[in-house]
Amino acid sequence: MASYSPPVREMQFVLHELLDAGSVFAGLPGFEEASTDVIDAVLEEGGKLCESVVFPTNRNGDTEGCRHENGDVYTPSGFKQAYQALMEGGWLSLGCDPVYGGQGLPHTLNVFFEEMLQSSNMALSLYPGLTRGAYMLMREHAEDALKDTYLSKMVSGEWTGVMCLTEPHCGTDLGLLRTRAEPRDDGSFTVTGTKIFITGGDQDITDNIVHLVLARLPDAPPGVKGISLFLVPKFLPDGDGAPGDRNAVHCASIEKKMGIKGASTCVMNYDGATGWIVGEPHKGLRAMFAMMNHERLMVGQQGLSQAEVAYQSAAAYARERLQGRSLSGAQNPDGPADPIIVHPDVRRMLLTTRALNEGARALLGWTAMQIDVADRHPDASRREEADDYVALLIPVIKAYFTDYGFDACNLCLQVLGGHGYIAEWGMEQLVRDARIAQIYEGANGIHALDLVGRKLPMHDGRLVKRFLKLLDGFVDEHRDDESIAEFVGPLAHSVGLLKQATAWVATEAGRNPDEVGACSYDYLRLMALTSLAWMWALSAKVATQQLEGDNTGYYHNKLLTGRFFMKRVLPQAGSLADTLMAGADSVMAMDAKAF
Ligand SMILES: Cc1cc2nc3c(=O)[nH]c(=O)nc-3n(C[C@H](O)[C@H](O)[C@H](O)COP(=O)(O)OP(=O)(O)OC[C@H]3O[C@@H](n4cnc5c(N)ncnc54)[C@H](O)[C@@H]3O)c2cc1C
């Protein structure tokens, strides 16, 4: 079985030492209470609950899966109880507004808790994860009457929220969607259509489910400009706000699928269901983005969360498993063989995963903090700047983290050799679970297009210029710092490549639109690696300052991991820059019929 212990020390390093979170929160109105002690209590207590109550449900969730019987959906045994424990402990309302019963803690803190929850059971974490996105959407766009009826129930976790975009003929291209909404005299709407692949569309862990459904009004213009958003509950709330009459919302079937088997993936029929509009007519996609942006970061984090469990499990195995002898002489001369951790190739796999995990956690923490700053900072220019960073990095985190997360789970499975392929070790479940994150919430190629085609030119390039300036600022400030020269030098090189690639895209995109599509994936990866290199240089700075007098070995090992990243991972930046600037010709030359 896979093993997992919440990486609380790593999280403390990022929050306290890298980001100085307590001081940042003290400057954000409403977050003054989020002191270092509060942060530690959340990490430690949240970690304990995830490890002892949620993680034990993960394997069973995979083997048992969800069931669809007589029109109802049942989650695997243990899910309801684990969800209940999360709810009763107040863990589902950490970052929510106290007006609706939330605990009013910073979003950043919730993000760190979510990593532990996702590592413990990715399938289970989707039910509250989607609810939180739905809460954010409704808080921003719903009318007060809807907020009053639904938000406190969603914040407490009594009711879940789900997002309903996909239809059989309409995935990436939402302009094709056909679900209809007809206005009624009382201000509500009749919603009719079929959605597929709806995560948590039906389940047995909560009394009610709030569906946020994209649909077209009768006078809707074609394409994405004619999409509106509707709230469609499974049960219509009665006069007291409790679940009342059943709405015409039914799960027709659930999908059999590769992984996350404890998360129900539903075909949902809306047969003249009652719904209410959220936001303005025909502007539903804009409102839906409030949810999608949250979900994109959450899905990016799923890559990290699965790679963390994979790393911990593989590292434990590699310390114990005896096979072969070290190339440089026996390390375990009294035993029949050395542990496989002595072999450079096994170390390559483990260190690649570890270096990416630690860098990714730092980058995600930094980005989450920008969300809090964008939300709360008293200075409007600082809010705008933070918002720009978030907009730029969302596609990078969604796509790169889920790609590397899947690759890392695969690498860690390899560490176990044949045992990794056998179900009881839990590694193959991690690979299967991690795979979906590259696809849902927008396939990764679409996020690369979003980055290069939309975010780079946005506001005349303001987003990327700001980010490059930030990286340049760090390099300039530390250029002469001998103690971290081995980190700043490679970072500076990578920033140079990113600038070169950005200028190339700006010139070539105007000449041939296919250049954007052909270079976008490699560009996204280059930006991700450069961002991670920045996080590693920052981490190295902190670790170097703490090295003297540290008898735990923590900072020493931090530097060793960072060194591995700089020497053995970051050099990919060079080949990515070469590939993306090779142009679209070799990609587009072949006739479609020849494939
Ligand atoms: C387990 C699971 C859970 C899901 N949960 C939800 C949910 O809760 N709610 C919901 O609404 N949906 C959900 N989805 C749907 C998911 O978001 C879509 O599957 C995903 O967005 C891709 O759409 P598609 O499958 O139709 O692929 P398509 O849109 O057909 O794309 C196929 C391939 O073509 C590429 N492609 C398509 N268009 C372009 C383009 N213009 N340029 C370049 N490449 C392109 C894509 O990148 C992809 O690789 C879920 C799916 C699964 C499998």
XYZ file of C-alpha atoms and ligand atoms in Angstrom:
648
model
C 0.000 0.000 0.000
C 1.156 3.561 -0.729
C 2.334 5.506 2.308
C 1.621 9.141 3.062
C 2.521 11.491 5.845
C 1.507 15.154 5.314
C 4.639 17.189 4.469
C 3.996 19.738 7.218
C 7.658 20.759 7.545
C 7.834 21.466 3.807
C 4.676 23.530 4.011
C 6.032 25.475 6.967
C 9.212 26.171 5.003
C 7.190 27.660 2.150
C 4.710 29.585 4.278
C 6.975 30.895 7.024
C 10.449 31.027 5.556
C 9.891 31.645 1.868
C 6.721 33.719 1.862
C 6.707 35.175 5.392
C 2.991 34.474 5.311
C 2.183 35.700 8.836
C 3.485 39.221 8.009
C 1.799 39.311 4.596
C -1.548 38.271 6.100
C -1.157 40.905 8.847
C -1.222 43.549 6.097
C -4.382 42.187 4.442
C -7.596 43.473 6.087
C -9.585 40.644 7.633
C -6.639 38.227 7.741
C -4.823 39.787 10.712
C -5.677 36.769 12.856
C -3.889 34.348 10.552
C -0.727 34.325 12.638
C 2.129 31.859 12.490
C 0.506 29.854 15.286
C -2.811 29.658 13.475
C -1.038 28.572 10.284
C 0.825 25.824 12.149
C -2.331 24.626 13.885
C -4.156 24.329 10.550
C -1.297 22.410 8.962
C -0.774 20.066 11.885
C -4.396 19.339 12.801
C -5.561 19.272 9.183
C -2.694 16.952 8.345
C -3.601 14.578 11.160
C -7.213 14.309 10.010
C -6.212 13.741 6.384
C -3.719 11.055 7.316
C -5.808 9.190 9.871
C -9.358 9.526 8.494
C -9.220 10.359 4.767
C -6.153 8.486 3.496
C -7.452 5.074 4.697
C -10.466 5.474 2.344
C -8.344 5.937 -0.771
C -7.610 2.354 -1.710
C -11.115 1.163 -1.016
C -12.477 4.027 -3.091
C -10.515 2.667 -6.033
C -11.417 -0.995 -5.680
C -15.079 -0.451 -4.817
C -15.802 2.610 -6.978
C -19.176 4.349 -7.279
C -22.429 2.530 -8.056
C -25.535 3.594 -9.964
C -28.568 1.669 -8.735
C -32.244 2.412 -9.390
C -31.387 5.927 -10.517
C -29.320 6.790 -7.445
C -25.557 7.066 -7.081
C -23.630 5.583 -4.167
C -20.048 6.484 -3.278
C -17.633 3.818 -1.947
C -17.988 2.786 1.679
C -16.201 5.108 4.068
C -16.533 8.205 1.868
C -19.595 9.548 3.603
C -18.047 9.156 7.051
C -14.754 10.779 6.012
C -16.653 13.665 4.403
C -18.714 14.018 7.574
C -15.553 14.219 9.686
C -14.166 16.963 7.420
C -17.442 18.836 7.669
C -17.829 18.515 11.412
C -14.261 19.682 11.971
C -14.990 22.845 9.958
C -12.292 21.937 7.409
C -14.527 22.574 4.422
C -15.136 26.208 5.339
C -11.561 27.296 6.126
C -11.224 30.007 3.498
C -14.900 30.996 3.281
C -16.554 34.238 4.287
C -17.753 34.379 7.954
C -20.956 36.022 6.653
C -21.916 32.557 5.382
C -20.492 30.664 8.327
C -16.950 30.314 6.989
C -13.807 30.707 9.053
C -12.465 33.654 7.085
C -8.903 32.348 6.848
C -6.698 33.215 3.866
C -7.182 31.330 0.619
C -3.482 30.411 0.768
C -4.003 28.402 3.908
C -6.906 26.554 2.378
C -4.722 25.695 -0.623
C -2.175 24.024 1.635
C -4.909 22.082 3.401
C -6.290 21.036 0.008
C -2.936 19.552 -0.975
C -3.109 17.221 2.026
C -6.724 16.358 1.284
C -5.973 15.607 -2.363
C -2.950 13.496 -1.460
C -5.083 11.555 1.002
C -7.872 10.839 -1.458
C -8.023 12.716 -4.744
C -11.420 11.280 -5.678
C -13.016 12.272 -2.374
C -11.406 15.725 -2.457
C -13.288 16.550 -5.645
C -16.660 16.823 -3.877
C -15.602 19.669 -1.526
C -13.153 21.085 -4.101
C -15.906 21.674 -6.647
C -18.176 23.026 -3.933
C -15.605 25.614 -3.010
C -15.360 26.739 -6.653
C -19.154 26.965 -6.822
C -19.164 29.017 -3.621
C -16.639 31.446 -5.128
C -18.689 31.796 -8.288
C -21.925 32.435 -6.428
C -20.375 34.857 -3.978
C -19.206 36.953 -6.909
C -22.113 36.629 -9.335
C -25.329 35.371 -7.704
C -28.160 37.606 -6.555
C -28.634 38.052 -2.824
C -31.704 35.812 -2.637
C -29.747 32.893 -4.100
C -26.789 33.600 -1.849
C -29.058 33.646 1.192
C -30.646 30.320 0.313
C -27.589 28.365 -0.774
C -24.264 29.738 0.414
C -24.292 28.867 4.100
C -25.261 25.259 3.248
C -22.441 25.036 0.706
C -19.902 26.641 3.032
C -20.682 24.187 5.809
C -20.477 21.306 3.344
C -24.091 20.200 3.921
C -24.720 20.711 0.195
C -22.176 20.274 -2.577
C -21.764 22.263 -5.799
C -20.935 20.876 -9.245
C -20.046 22.409 -12.602
C -21.965 21.365 -15.683
C -20.431 22.423 -18.969
C -19.682 19.351 -21.075
C -22.206 17.802 -23.491
C -21.753 14.767 -25.733
C -20.850 16.843 -28.813
C -19.286 19.752 -26.923
C -16.133 19.615 -24.805
C -13.422 22.187 -25.426
C -15.629 24.164 -27.814
C -18.357 25.397 -25.486
C -19.818 27.508 -28.276
C -21.479 24.293 -29.495
C -23.543 23.682 -26.377
C -27.293 23.029 -26.761
C -28.853 22.856 -23.276
C -31.771 25.313 -23.237
C -33.256 27.586 -20.571
C -36.736 29.093 -21.056
C -37.842 31.986 -18.827
C -40.969 31.533 -16.674
C -43.285 34.229 -15.397
C -42.033 33.920 -11.800
C -38.436 34.762 -12.688
C -37.205 31.164 -12.666
C -36.241 29.152 -15.783
C -36.999 25.751 -17.278
C -33.702 24.019 -18.001
C -33.604 21.166 -20.522
C -30.654 19.205 -21.861
C -28.047 16.546 -21.205
C -24.616 17.041 -19.690
C -21.939 14.368 -19.546
C -18.876 13.724 -17.387
C -20.307 15.703 -14.460
C -18.134 15.046 -11.417
C -20.315 14.593 -8.358
C -23.465 15.195 -10.476
C -25.133 12.762 -8.120
C -23.850 11.137 -4.917
C -25.064 9.968 -1.538
C -22.867 11.998 0.792
C -24.938 15.188 0.998
C -28.653 16.010 1.175
C -28.628 18.298 -1.822
C -26.466 19.131 -4.851
C -26.271 22.556 -6.476
C -25.721 22.248 -10.230
C -24.231 25.237 -12.016
C -25.348 24.641 -15.574
C -24.378 26.430 -18.771
C -27.356 26.787 -21.127
C -28.782 28.987 -23.878
C -31.697 31.398 -23.571
C -34.193 31.493 -26.469
C -32.765 34.768 -27.814
C -29.125 33.695 -27.389
C -26.680 34.649 -30.124
C -24.749 31.639 -31.496
C -21.391 30.566 -30.097
C -19.810 31.448 -26.749
C -21.487 34.871 -26.685
C -24.868 33.193 -26.179
C -24.174 31.160 -23.046
C -25.873 31.854 -19.714
C -25.430 30.270 -16.315
C -28.149 28.680 -14.173
C -28.337 27.316 -10.672
C -30.307 24.056 -10.705
C -30.613 22.243 -7.349
C -31.265 18.519 -7.069
C -33.955 19.272 -4.452
C -35.829 22.569 -4.446
C -35.371 24.260 -1.059
C -38.637 24.556 0.900
C -39.786 27.590 2.895
C -37.287 26.804 5.660
C -34.405 26.368 3.238
C -34.359 22.576 3.706
C -34.350 20.181 0.715
C -37.978 19.981 -0.508
C -39.464 18.656 -3.753
C -37.227 16.696 -6.095
C -36.259 18.802 -9.139
C -36.276 17.257 -12.634
C -32.545 16.523 -12.428
C -31.538 12.882 -12.791
C -28.398 10.877 -13.253
C -28.893 8.578 -16.244
C -25.664 6.632 -15.712
C -22.135 6.868 -14.385
C -18.965 6.295 -16.395
C -16.593 3.367 -15.924
C -13.203 4.968 -16.045
C -9.429 4.681 -15.612
C -9.015 6.308 -12.180
C -10.588 8.505 -9.464
C -13.198 5.778 -9.178
C -14.600 7.163 -5.943
C -15.621 10.375 -7.721
C -18.891 9.808 -9.568
C -18.724 10.870 -13.236
C -22.338 11.329 -14.247
C -24.494 11.692 -17.328
C -27.061 14.228 -16.113
C -30.470 14.855 -17.614
C -32.266 18.125 -16.969
C -35.852 17.390 -18.037
C -37.514 20.766 -17.706
C -35.768 21.335 -14.378
C -36.303 24.497 -12.356
C -33.341 26.846 -12.309
C -32.374 30.449 -11.618
C -30.022 32.601 -13.629
C -26.670 33.523 -12.089
C -25.077 36.685 -13.475
C -26.210 38.429 -16.636
C -27.897 36.764 -19.614
C -25.405 35.598 -22.277
C -22.480 36.297 -19.946
C -22.524 32.921 -18.214
C -19.092 31.906 -19.351
C -17.588 34.959 -17.734
C -19.283 34.065 -14.439
C -18.250 30.428 -14.792
C -14.623 31.563 -14.968
C -14.755 32.487 -11.271
C -15.264 28.777 -10.628
C -12.990 27.543 -13.378
C -10.000 29.610 -12.239
C -10.284 28.104 -8.773
C -10.694 24.608 -10.188
C -7.716 25.041 -12.515
C -5.350 25.755 -9.657
C -6.908 22.923 -7.679
C -6.452 20.523 -10.586
C -2.856 21.691 -11.061
C -2.332 20.894 -7.399
C -3.691 17.386 -7.972
C -0.518 16.678 -9.981
C 1.649 17.738 -7.047
C -0.529 15.920 -4.509
C -0.287 12.560 -6.276
C 3.428 13.003 -6.977
C 3.988 13.663 -3.260
C 2.395 10.345 -2.258
C 4.278 8.599 -5.065
C 7.565 10.083 -3.871
C 7.041 9.171 -0.231
C 6.013 5.623 -1.102
C 8.859 5.062 -3.565
C 11.497 6.574 -1.268
C 10.406 4.283 1.588
C 10.550 1.283 -0.737
C 13.971 2.222 -2.141
C 15.484 2.403 1.346
C 14.328 -1.149 2.100
C 14.481 -3.113 -1.129
C 17.761 -5.026 -1.481
C 18.965 -5.596 -5.045
C 22.459 -5.471 -6.535
C 25.515 -3.710 -5.263
C 26.475 -0.089 -5.376
C 28.733 0.673 -8.364
C 31.231 2.245 -5.993
C 31.458 -0.691 -3.552
C 29.036 -2.481 -1.217
C 27.080 -0.191 1.111
C 25.435 -3.008 3.038
C 28.272 -5.559 3.170
C 26.613 -7.692 5.834
C 23.452 -8.101 3.804
C 22.856 -10.119 0.640
C 22.640 -6.911 -1.437
C 22.476 -3.141 -1.120
C 19.221 -1.188 -0.886
C 18.286 0.134 -4.329
C 18.573 3.723 -3.065
C 22.340 3.398 -3.768
C 21.795 3.150 -7.532
C 22.162 6.422 -9.430
C 19.231 5.642 -11.713
C 16.876 5.091 -8.760
C 18.114 8.339 -7.233
C 17.480 10.118 -10.546
C 13.825 9.094 -10.427
C 13.348 10.015 -6.795
C 15.208 13.305 -6.950
C 13.426 14.409 -10.126
C 10.120 13.918 -8.350
C 11.257 15.522 -5.110
C 12.803 18.555 -6.802
C 9.669 19.166 -8.862
C 7.376 18.665 -5.866
C 9.207 21.104 -3.636
C 9.511 23.714 -6.382
C 5.867 23.262 -7.348
C 4.639 23.627 -3.764
C 6.578 26.879 -3.435
C 5.221 28.260 -6.715
C 1.667 27.291 -5.877
C 1.999 28.858 -2.422
C 3.352 32.066 -3.953
C 0.501 32.155 -6.485
C -2.150 31.444 -3.863
C -0.789 34.322 -1.840
C -1.121 36.595 -4.867
C -4.813 35.634 -4.928
C -5.172 36.839 -1.332
C -3.258 40.018 -2.157
C -5.417 40.628 -5.247
C -8.495 40.166 -3.084
C -7.538 42.193 -0.005
C -4.550 44.507 -0.438
C -5.382 48.120 0.411
C -3.364 49.412 -2.564
C -5.216 49.069 -5.881
C -2.023 48.946 -7.962
C -0.704 46.098 -5.824
C -4.033 44.275 -6.301
C -3.817 44.686 -10.067
C -0.229 43.454 -10.140
C -1.091 40.363 -8.088
C -4.066 39.667 -10.328
C -1.793 39.783 -13.379
C 0.557 37.194 -11.891
C -2.328 34.885 -11.089
C -3.852 35.195 -14.569
C -0.500 34.428 -16.180
C 0.361 31.482 -13.950
C -3.001 29.679 -13.815
C -2.506 27.888 -17.164
C 1.153 27.194 -16.314
C 0.257 25.554 -13.008
C -2.733 23.653 -14.387
C -0.852 22.141 -17.306
C 2.728 21.760 -16.112
C 1.919 20.449 -12.647
C -0.484 17.824 -13.987
C 1.963 16.720 -16.687
C 4.895 16.410 -14.354
C 2.622 14.903 -11.664
C 1.624 12.061 -13.953
C 5.217 11.557 -15.152
C 6.443 11.579 -11.561
C 3.891 8.957 -10.475
C 5.116 6.848 -13.372
C 8.765 7.342 -12.378
C 7.995 6.378 -8.795
C 6.107 3.286 -9.952
C 9.294 2.370 -11.833
C 11.259 2.587 -8.577
C 9.209 -0.366 -7.310
C 9.906 -2.395 -10.453
C 7.333 -5.148 -10.996
C 5.817 -4.531 -7.575
C 4.880 -1.045 -8.743
C 2.695 -2.631 -11.397
C 0.850 -4.760 -8.843
C -2.287 -3.174 -7.398
C -1.600 -3.865 -3.717
C 1.324 -1.413 -3.643
C -0.923 1.463 -4.620
C 1.426 2.948 -7.211
C -0.635 2.036 -10.252
C -3.661 3.716 -8.651
C -1.650 6.927 -8.350
C -0.751 6.769 -12.054
C -4.370 6.120 -13.033
C -5.757 8.792 -10.710
C -3.220 11.426 -11.766
C -3.918 10.943 -15.481
C -7.305 12.707 -15.565
C -5.850 15.963 -14.270
C -4.126 16.495 -17.643
C -7.516 16.321 -19.359
C -10.349 17.787 -17.298
C -10.771 21.428 -16.464
C -9.575 22.010 -20.031
C -7.086 19.706 -21.736
C -3.501 20.844 -21.182
C -2.955 21.850 -24.809
C -5.814 24.320 -24.431
C -4.131 25.908 -21.419
C -0.953 26.332 -23.445
C -3.027 28.127 -26.098
C -4.621 30.251 -23.386
C -1.168 31.261 -22.139
C 0.360 32.089 -25.500
C -2.680 33.183 -27.494
C -4.525 35.127 -24.788
C -2.418 35.872 -21.717
C 0.792 36.975 -23.477
C -0.870 39.661 -25.645
C -3.291 40.718 -22.857
C -3.045 44.454 -21.958
C -0.240 44.893 -24.518
C 1.887 42.238 -22.883
C 1.593 43.757 -19.382
C 1.253 40.382 -17.613
C 4.339 38.756 -19.014
C 6.387 41.974 -18.876
C 5.594 42.276 -15.174
C 6.544 38.685 -14.500
C 9.813 38.943 -16.423
C 10.607 42.150 -14.540
C 10.063 40.351 -11.256
C 12.448 37.565 -12.280
C 15.000 40.087 -13.608
C 14.739 41.972 -10.316
C 15.630 38.850 -8.357
C 18.547 38.036 -10.652
C 19.917 41.590 -10.510
C 19.643 41.723 -6.736
C 21.512 38.448 -6.277
C 23.912 38.494 -9.225
C 26.944 39.066 -6.989
C 25.828 36.810 -4.152
C 28.513 34.112 -4.201
C 26.637 31.928 -1.718
C 23.853 31.163 -4.232
C 25.727 31.743 -7.508
C 25.092 28.148 -8.597
C 21.353 28.894 -8.457
C 21.219 32.446 -9.773
C 23.429 31.693 -12.810
C 21.175 28.963 -14.290
C 18.069 30.982 -13.377
C 19.449 34.006 -15.261
C 20.118 31.792 -18.288
C 16.594 30.404 -18.224
C 15.058 33.868 -17.850
C 17.107 34.897 -20.895
C 15.659 31.985 -22.891
C 12.127 32.865 -21.773
C 12.607 36.475 -22.890
C 13.992 35.350 -26.235
C 11.067 32.958 -26.709
C 8.550 35.659 -25.707
C 9.974 38.079 -28.274
C 9.970 35.309 -30.913
C 6.309 34.501 -30.246
C 5.359 38.191 -30.447
C 6.953 38.494 -33.889
C 5.958 35.145 -35.392
C 2.358 35.061 -34.110
C 1.478 38.004 -36.332
C 2.939 36.316 -39.408
C 1.275 32.926 -39.089
C -1.448 31.977 -36.545
C -0.331 28.320 -36.573
C 2.931 29.426 -34.968
C 0.994 30.159 -31.754
C -0.521 26.674 -31.719
C 2.750 24.977 -32.628
C 4.933 26.678 -30.031
C 2.491 27.086 -27.135
C 3.082 23.804 -25.330
C 6.849 24.172 -25.253
C 6.532 27.818 -24.305
C 4.343 26.892 -21.333
C 6.873 24.313 -20.190
C 9.695 26.813 -20.529
C 7.811 29.338 -18.414
C 7.041 26.652 -15.820
C 10.658 25.525 -15.520
C 11.873 29.108 -15.259
C 9.307 29.854 -12.545
C 10.371 26.750 -10.630
C 14.019 27.782 -10.995
C 13.107 31.128 -9.422
C 11.468 29.310 -6.509
C 14.533 27.143 -6.110
C 16.854 30.164 -6.112
C 14.665 31.763 -3.440
C 14.660 28.529 -1.438
C 18.438 28.268 -1.746
C 18.818 31.803 -0.429
C 16.770 30.963 2.671
C 18.455 27.589 3.174
C 21.949 29.055 2.852
C 21.167 31.629 5.536
C 19.913 28.907 7.904
C 22.626 26.352 7.216
C 24.961 27.306 10.006
C 23.915 25.744 13.275
C 21.231 23.558 11.719
C 21.659 20.070 13.109
C 18.553 18.575 11.514
C 20.055 18.349 8.019
C 16.894 19.988 6.661
C 18.566 22.971 4.983
C 21.488 20.894 3.766
C 19.084 18.536 2.006
C 17.064 21.453 0.681
C 20.200 22.753 -1.017
C 21.085 19.317 -2.392
C 17.612 18.961 -3.897
C 17.813 22.463 -5.369
C 21.219 21.717 -6.852
C 19.789 18.612 -8.525
C 16.997 20.731 -10.010
C 19.440 23.275 -11.411
C 21.824 20.709 -12.868
C 19.540 17.880 -13.962
C 16.055 19.329 -14.574
C 16.416 22.961 -15.608
C 18.662 22.249 -18.632
C 15.491 21.072 -20.423
C 14.777 24.793 -20.814
C 17.392 24.988 -23.587
C 15.831 22.272 -25.701
C 12.336 23.687 -25.136
C 13.491 27.082 -26.402
C 15.080 25.450 -29.473
C 11.984 23.367 -30.176
C 9.469 26.156 -29.859
C 11.492 28.489 -32.072
C 11.868 25.784 -34.741
C 8.584 27.044 -36.196
C 5.311 25.482 -37.304
C 6.345 24.226 -40.755
C 7.374 20.723 -39.713
C 4.171 20.419 -37.639
C 1.738 21.557 -40.313
C 3.357 20.315 -43.541
C 1.731 16.861 -43.705
C -1.672 16.596 -45.373
C -4.455 15.671 -42.878
C -5.365 12.613 -45.010
C -1.862 11.207 -44.599
C -2.270 10.729 -40.828
C -13.417 11.967 -15.256
C -13.888 13.232 -15.891
C -14.473 14.214 -15.105
C -14.963 15.387 -15.687
N -15.617 16.311 -14.915
C -16.294 17.332 -15.536
C -17.190 18.164 -14.801
O -17.324 18.042 -13.583
N -17.891 19.107 -15.477
C -17.758 19.285 -16.825
O -18.427 20.153 -17.389
N -16.897 18.517 -17.546
C -16.183 17.544 -16.941
N -15.334 16.746 -17.658
C -15.149 17.018 -19.072
C -13.749 17.554 -19.377
O -13.600 18.847 -18.875
C -13.541 17.445 -20.910
O -13.375 16.064 -21.186
C -12.347 18.236 -21.382
O -12.588 19.615 -21.238
C -12.006 17.955 -22.851
O -13.160 17.949 -23.660
P -13.430 16.690 -24.611
O -13.272 15.466 -23.800
O -14.711 16.889 -25.304
O -12.240 16.720 -25.648
P -12.197 17.542 -27.050
O -12.666 18.943 -26.842
O -12.867 16.744 -28.096
O -10.622 17.567 -27.321
C -9.890 16.420 -27.772
C -8.428 16.811 -27.972
O -8.337 17.850 -28.965
C -7.658 18.980 -28.467
N -8.303 20.208 -28.957
C -9.622 20.477 -29.002
N -9.836 21.708 -29.490
C -8.625 22.233 -29.758
C -8.165 23.489 -30.250
N -9.009 24.475 -30.578
N -6.830 23.675 -30.383
C -5.960 22.704 -30.036
N -6.334 21.493 -29.567
C -7.639 21.266 -29.413
C -7.766 18.895 -26.940
O -6.670 19.520 -26.310
C -7.778 17.385 -26.713
O -6.456 16.908 -26.607
C -14.799 15.600 -17.086
C -14.165 14.609 -17.862
C -13.738 13.443 -17.290
C -13.111 12.404 -18.170
